């Protein structure tokens, strides 16, 4: 099967297949040619140099990534070419030497994967729930990417469980570690304004936010004040790539169904990029 056919069939598998606009989506060919036979597929959160090396070693020539290849929104490379960026040129040479094609699958997988009951769910966050063995705890929500009602535990126990299951180096936790963790909501970015998340936490009883990025302002301040007032509210921040990576691992399990053909397909973990130095 040609790589172009693989990409077309993958797009058709998702809920957004008819709505996502080819000229505006982030899901573009980032490197290489689609007019060659696919020798194998690697899914990954981000194609780091080590991920590319592993794909070449395995003989797989298509990498499906969730995030951009060359460190900027839109994956523009003109500025890297013009400045002869050393790391860019080395990574590009590695891709060329390995005959690697890279396609980004971001908007499509977030638009929804088909579930056995005929509904659709965000493929990234559903994969996270599956990896954490929480899919039976998913509850309907109009205000969150993923809402869960978990068996009650402490925030500290929940954070340690996540670290263990996702094989992370650690996590940042804000709030009382002994708080009860019950209603957990997973968010997209927390990079500034958080009026929605603060209002939802206050009015809907959300007491734990599992977040990718986290800044010191807005939601963090609200959670800290709430915790100091004795409320069961906390944030567990594990990093953007760490939170979404299980969704790309899960993708490797349904690609054969999407393609209707057996092509070697495997997940390569880009892994936790952080080291933690604590007092």
GROMACS .gro file of C-alpha atoms in nm:
model
  279
    1UNK     CA    1   0.000   0.000   0.000
    2UNK     CA    2   0.135   0.342  -0.092
    3UNK     CA    3   0.187   0.594   0.186
    4UNK     CA    4  -0.061   0.827   0.016
    5UNK     CA    5  -0.328   0.557   0.049
    6UNK     CA    6  -0.240   0.499   0.415
    7UNK     CA    7  -0.290   0.869   0.488
    8UNK     CA    8  -0.618   0.885   0.294
    9UNK     CA    9  -0.759   0.584   0.478
   10UNK     CA   10  -0.650   0.721   0.814
   11UNK     CA   11  -0.826   1.050   0.746
   12UNK     CA   12  -1.144   0.867   0.644
   13UNK     CA   13  -1.148   0.674   0.973
   14UNK     CA   14  -1.201   0.983   1.189
   15UNK     CA   15  -1.518   1.176   1.266
   16UNK     CA   16  -1.375   1.493   1.114
   17UNK     CA   17  -1.302   1.333   0.778
   18UNK     CA   18  -1.562   1.544   0.594
   19UNK     CA   19  -1.526   1.865   0.794
   20UNK     CA   20  -1.152   1.922   0.829
   21UNK     CA   21  -1.024   2.153   0.554
   22UNK     CA   22  -0.707   2.028   0.378
   23UNK     CA   23  -0.565   2.379   0.336
   24UNK     CA   24  -0.607   2.489   0.699
   25UNK     CA   25  -0.556   2.172   0.902
   26UNK     CA   26  -0.236   2.114   1.094
   27UNK     CA   27  -0.238   1.759   0.959
   28UNK     CA   28   0.007   1.796   0.673
   29UNK     CA   29   0.289   1.602   0.514
   30UNK     CA   30   0.589   1.726   0.713
   31UNK     CA   31   0.867   1.540   0.537
   32UNK     CA   32   0.934   1.296   0.256
   33UNK     CA   33   0.727   1.146  -0.023
   34UNK     CA   34   0.388   0.976  -0.014
   35UNK     CA   35   0.434   0.812  -0.356
   36UNK     CA   36   0.616   0.504  -0.233
   37UNK     CA   37   0.519   0.176  -0.072
   38UNK     CA   38   0.474   0.182   0.304
   39UNK     CA   39   0.717  -0.062   0.465
   40UNK     CA   40   0.587  -0.003   0.816
   41UNK     CA   41   0.420   0.259   1.034
   42UNK     CA   42   0.543   0.417   1.355
   43UNK     CA   43   0.311   0.624   1.572
   44UNK     CA   44   0.463   0.868   1.816
   45UNK     CA   45   0.379   1.182   2.008
   46UNK     CA   46   0.677   1.364   1.863
   47UNK     CA   47   0.945   1.242   1.618
   48UNK     CA   48   1.259   1.315   1.815
   49UNK     CA   49   1.597   1.215   1.675
   50UNK     CA   50   1.589   0.895   1.882
   51UNK     CA   51   1.241   0.805   1.754
   52UNK     CA   52   1.358   0.853   1.394
   53UNK     CA   53   1.664   0.637   1.456
   54UNK     CA   54   1.446   0.360   1.598
   55UNK     CA   55   1.206   0.376   1.301
   56UNK     CA   56   1.501   0.342   1.061
   57UNK     CA   57   1.636   0.049   1.263
   58UNK     CA   58   1.297  -0.124   1.239
   59UNK     CA   59   1.270  -0.060   0.865
   60UNK     CA   60   0.951   0.146   0.896
   61UNK     CA   61   0.933   0.438   0.654
   62UNK     CA   62   0.618   0.622   0.772
   63UNK     CA   63   0.607   0.811   1.100
   64UNK     CA   64   0.267   0.939   1.210
   65UNK     CA   65   0.327   1.212   1.464
   66UNK     CA   66   0.090   1.416   1.677
   67UNK     CA   67   0.311   1.723   1.705
   68UNK     CA   68   0.523   1.926   1.464
   69UNK     CA   69   0.860   1.799   1.347
   70UNK     CA   70   1.073   2.114   1.350
   71UNK     CA   71   0.986   2.305   1.667
   72UNK     CA   72   0.731   2.561   1.548
   73UNK     CA   73   0.360   2.597   1.479
   74UNK     CA   74   0.300   2.512   1.115
   75UNK     CA   75   0.634   2.333   1.092
   76UNK     CA   76   0.789   2.607   0.877
   77UNK     CA   77   1.149   2.540   0.777
   78UNK     CA   78   1.245   2.843   0.568
   79UNK     CA   79   1.390   3.021   0.871
   80UNK     CA   80   1.593   2.712   0.958
   81UNK     CA   81   1.721   2.677   0.601
   82UNK     CA   82   1.817   3.044   0.579
   83UNK     CA   83   2.012   3.034   0.905
   84UNK     CA   84   2.161   2.690   0.831
   85UNK     CA   85   2.051   2.568   1.172
   86UNK     CA   86   2.289   2.287   1.266
   87UNK     CA   87   2.036   2.070   1.449
   88UNK     CA   88   1.777   2.112   1.173
   89UNK     CA   89   2.025   2.011   0.902
   90UNK     CA   90   2.137   1.705   1.099
   91UNK     CA   91   1.780   1.591   1.165
   92UNK     CA   92   1.687   1.650   0.801
   93UNK     CA   93   1.987   1.445   0.686
   94UNK     CA   94   1.884   1.161   0.918
   95UNK     CA   95   1.532   1.159   0.770
   96UNK     CA   96   1.663   1.166   0.414
   97UNK     CA   97   1.916   0.890   0.474
   98UNK     CA   98   1.647   0.670   0.627
   99UNK     CA   99   1.393   0.737   0.354
  100UNK     CA  100   1.144   0.850   0.618
  101UNK     CA  101   0.809   1.016   0.549
  102UNK     CA  102   0.645   1.208   0.833
  103UNK     CA  103   0.272   1.285   0.842
  104UNK     CA  104   0.112   1.480   1.122
  105UNK     CA  105  -0.218   1.354   1.265
  106UNK     CA  106  -0.344   1.612   1.512
  107UNK     CA  107  -0.682   1.754   1.413
  108UNK     CA  108  -0.814   1.425   1.278
  109UNK     CA  109  -0.744   1.216   1.587
  110UNK     CA  110  -0.883   1.488   1.815
  111UNK     CA  111  -1.200   1.501   1.602
  112UNK     CA  112  -1.298   1.154   1.720
  113UNK     CA  113  -1.240   0.783   1.676
  114UNK     CA  114  -1.533   0.542   1.637
  115UNK     CA  115  -1.625   0.345   1.950
  116UNK     CA  116  -1.801   0.006   1.961
  117UNK     CA  117  -2.133   0.169   2.058
  118UNK     CA  118  -2.134   0.382   1.742
  119UNK     CA  119  -2.033   0.706   1.911
  120UNK     CA  120  -1.707   0.895   1.867
  121UNK     CA  121  -1.453   1.006   2.124
  122UNK     CA  122  -1.141   1.222   2.104
  123UNK     CA  123  -0.879   0.961   2.014
  124UNK     CA  124  -0.604   1.118   2.220
  125UNK     CA  125  -0.797   1.146   2.545
  126UNK     CA  126  -0.972   0.813   2.500
  127UNK     CA  127  -0.629   0.656   2.460
  128UNK     CA  128  -0.520   0.825   2.784
  129UNK     CA  129  -0.820   0.679   2.967
  130UNK     CA  130  -0.746   0.333   2.825
  131UNK     CA  131  -0.380   0.349   2.926
  132UNK     CA  132  -0.476   0.448   3.282
  133UNK     CA  133  -0.749   0.177   3.291
  134UNK     CA  134  -1.004   0.452   3.348
  135UNK     CA  135  -1.228   0.402   3.045
  136UNK     CA  136  -1.501   0.255   3.267
  137UNK     CA  137  -1.501   0.577   3.472
  138UNK     CA  138  -1.565   0.818   3.183
  139UNK     CA  139  -1.873   1.034   3.238
  140UNK     CA  140  -2.049   1.264   2.990
  141UNK     CA  141  -1.927   1.624   2.991
  142UNK     CA  142  -1.992   1.930   2.779
  143UNK     CA  143  -1.720   2.129   2.951
  144UNK     CA  144  -1.416   1.904   2.936
  145UNK     CA  145  -1.209   1.704   2.690
  146UNK     CA  146  -1.233   1.410   2.931
  147UNK     CA  147  -1.431   1.383   3.255
  148UNK     CA  148  -1.392   1.096   3.498
  149UNK     CA  149  -1.558   0.994   3.822
  150UNK     CA  150  -1.297   0.781   3.995
  151UNK     CA  151  -1.303   0.571   4.311
  152UNK     CA  152  -1.203   0.806   4.591
  153UNK     CA  153  -0.833   0.827   4.669
  154UNK     CA  154  -0.590   1.094   4.780
  155UNK     CA  155  -0.436   1.339   4.536
  156UNK     CA  156  -0.091   1.203   4.622
  157UNK     CA  157  -0.199   0.844   4.553
  158UNK     CA  158  -0.359   0.948   4.225
  159UNK     CA  159  -0.048   1.136   4.113
  160UNK     CA  160   0.176   0.841   4.196
  161UNK     CA  161  -0.056   0.607   4.006
  162UNK     CA  162  -0.038   0.828   3.696
  163UNK     CA  163   0.341   0.855   3.720
  164UNK     CA  164   0.371   0.476   3.745
  165UNK     CA  165   0.121   0.388   3.470
  166UNK     CA  166   0.260   0.640   3.220
  167UNK     CA  167   0.624   0.575   3.314
  168UNK     CA  168   0.695   0.939   3.397
  169UNK     CA  169   0.986   1.097   3.581
  170UNK     CA  170   0.745   1.290   3.803
  171UNK     CA  171   0.460   1.541   3.809
  172UNK     CA  172   0.386   1.885   3.948
  173UNK     CA  173   0.102   1.886   4.200
  174UNK     CA  174  -0.069   2.197   4.329
  175UNK     CA  175  -0.307   2.183   4.626
  176UNK     CA  176  -0.344   1.962   4.932
  177UNK     CA  177  -0.186   1.622   4.866
  178UNK     CA  178  -0.430   1.463   5.111
  179UNK     CA  179  -0.737   1.601   4.932
  180UNK     CA  180  -0.992   1.351   4.807
  181UNK     CA  181  -0.961   1.284   4.433
  182UNK     CA  182  -1.306   1.204   4.294
  183UNK     CA  183  -1.418   1.415   3.997
  184UNK     CA  184  -1.123   1.447   3.758
  185UNK     CA  185  -1.129   1.658   3.443
  186UNK     CA  186  -0.862   1.658   3.174
  187UNK     CA  187  -0.811   1.993   3.003
  188UNK     CA  188  -0.646   2.125   2.692
  189UNK     CA  189  -0.396   2.408   2.737
  190UNK     CA  190  -0.386   2.619   3.052
  191UNK     CA  191  -0.171   2.903   2.919
  192UNK     CA  192  -0.355   3.214   3.036
  193UNK     CA  193  -0.723   3.288   3.082
  194UNK     CA  194  -0.892   3.015   3.287
  195UNK     CA  195  -1.236   3.162   3.362
  196UNK     CA  196  -1.407   2.856   3.216
  197UNK     CA  197  -1.204   2.605   3.419
  198UNK     CA  198  -1.243   2.808   3.739
  199UNK     CA  199  -1.620   2.839   3.690
  200UNK     CA  200  -1.655   2.468   3.611
  201UNK     CA  201  -1.453   2.371   3.918
  202UNK     CA  202  -1.669   2.595   4.137
  203UNK     CA  203  -2.012   2.503   4.000
  204UNK     CA  204  -1.974   2.142   3.888
  205UNK     CA  205  -1.777   1.994   4.174
  206UNK     CA  206  -1.461   1.929   3.975
  207UNK     CA  207  -1.192   1.879   4.232
  208UNK     CA  208  -0.896   1.757   4.027
  209UNK     CA  209  -0.765   1.895   3.701
  210UNK     CA  210  -0.520   1.678   3.509
  211UNK     CA  211  -0.344   1.925   3.284
  212UNK     CA  212  -0.072   1.940   3.020
  213UNK     CA  213   0.094   2.283   3.061
  214UNK     CA  214   0.041   2.484   3.377
  215UNK     CA  215   0.141   2.842   3.456
  216UNK     CA  216   0.156   3.018   3.793
  217UNK     CA  217  -0.135   3.250   3.717
  218UNK     CA  218  -0.516   3.209   3.691
  219UNK     CA  219  -0.614   2.845   3.753
  220UNK     CA  220  -0.309   2.776   3.970
  221UNK     CA  221  -0.388   3.077   4.190
  222UNK     CA  222  -0.754   2.973   4.221
  223UNK     CA  223  -0.664   2.615   4.314
  224UNK     CA  224  -0.415   2.736   4.572
  225UNK     CA  225  -0.668   2.968   4.737
  226UNK     CA  226  -0.938   2.699   4.729
  227UNK     CA  227  -0.704   2.448   4.887
  228UNK     CA  228  -0.603   2.692   5.160
  229UNK     CA  229  -0.973   2.741   5.236
  230UNK     CA  230  -1.006   2.367   5.297
  231UNK     CA  231  -1.168   2.271   4.967
  232UNK     CA  232  -1.078   1.944   4.793
  233UNK     CA  233  -0.923   2.097   4.483
  234UNK     CA  234  -0.590   2.025   4.319
  235UNK     CA  235  -0.404   2.019   3.988
  236UNK     CA  236  -0.181   1.739   3.864
  237UNK     CA  237   0.034   1.868   3.576
  238UNK     CA  238   0.227   1.602   3.384
  239UNK     CA  239   0.331   1.789   3.068
  240UNK     CA  240   0.166   1.825   2.729
  241UNK     CA  241   0.346   1.542   2.550
  242UNK     CA  242   0.314   1.307   2.847
  243UNK     CA  243  -0.060   1.361   2.866
  244UNK     CA  244  -0.122   1.305   2.496
  245UNK     CA  245   0.128   1.028   2.424
  246UNK     CA  246  -0.104   0.741   2.531
  247UNK     CA  247  -0.343   0.847   2.254
  248UNK     CA  248  -0.072   0.788   1.995
  249UNK     CA  249   0.007   0.454   2.154
  250UNK     CA  250  -0.360   0.362   2.124
  251UNK     CA  251  -0.360   0.472   1.758
  252UNK     CA  252  -0.127   0.185   1.672
  253UNK     CA  253  -0.396  -0.061   1.788
  254UNK     CA  254  -0.665   0.057   1.545
  255UNK     CA  255  -0.457   0.143   1.238
  256UNK     CA  256  -0.496  -0.210   1.090
  257UNK     CA  257  -0.875  -0.170   1.113
  258UNK     CA  258  -0.859   0.176   0.955
  259UNK     CA  259  -0.647   0.047   0.667
  260UNK     CA  260  -0.827  -0.283   0.619
  261UNK     CA  261  -0.488  -0.440   0.563
  262UNK     CA  262  -0.208  -0.572   0.777
  263UNK     CA  263   0.096  -0.344   0.762
  264UNK     CA  264   0.366  -0.353   1.032
  265UNK     CA  265   0.259  -0.088   1.282
  266UNK     CA  266   0.404  -0.001   1.620
  267UNK     CA  267   0.427   0.278   1.873
  268UNK     CA  268   0.758   0.436   1.967
  269UNK     CA  269   0.755   0.633   2.289
  270UNK     CA  270   0.914   0.976   2.265
  271UNK     CA  271   0.914   0.971   2.645
  272UNK     CA  272   0.917   1.214   2.933
  273UNK     CA  273   1.151   1.499   2.838
  274UNK     CA  274   1.195   1.630   3.191
  275UNK     CA  275   1.431   1.550   3.474
  276UNK     CA  276   1.325   1.662   3.821
  277UNK     CA  277   1.573   1.798   4.074
  278UNK     CA  278   1.406   1.832   4.414
  279UNK     CA  279   1.521   1.974   4.742
   0.00000   0.00000   0.00000
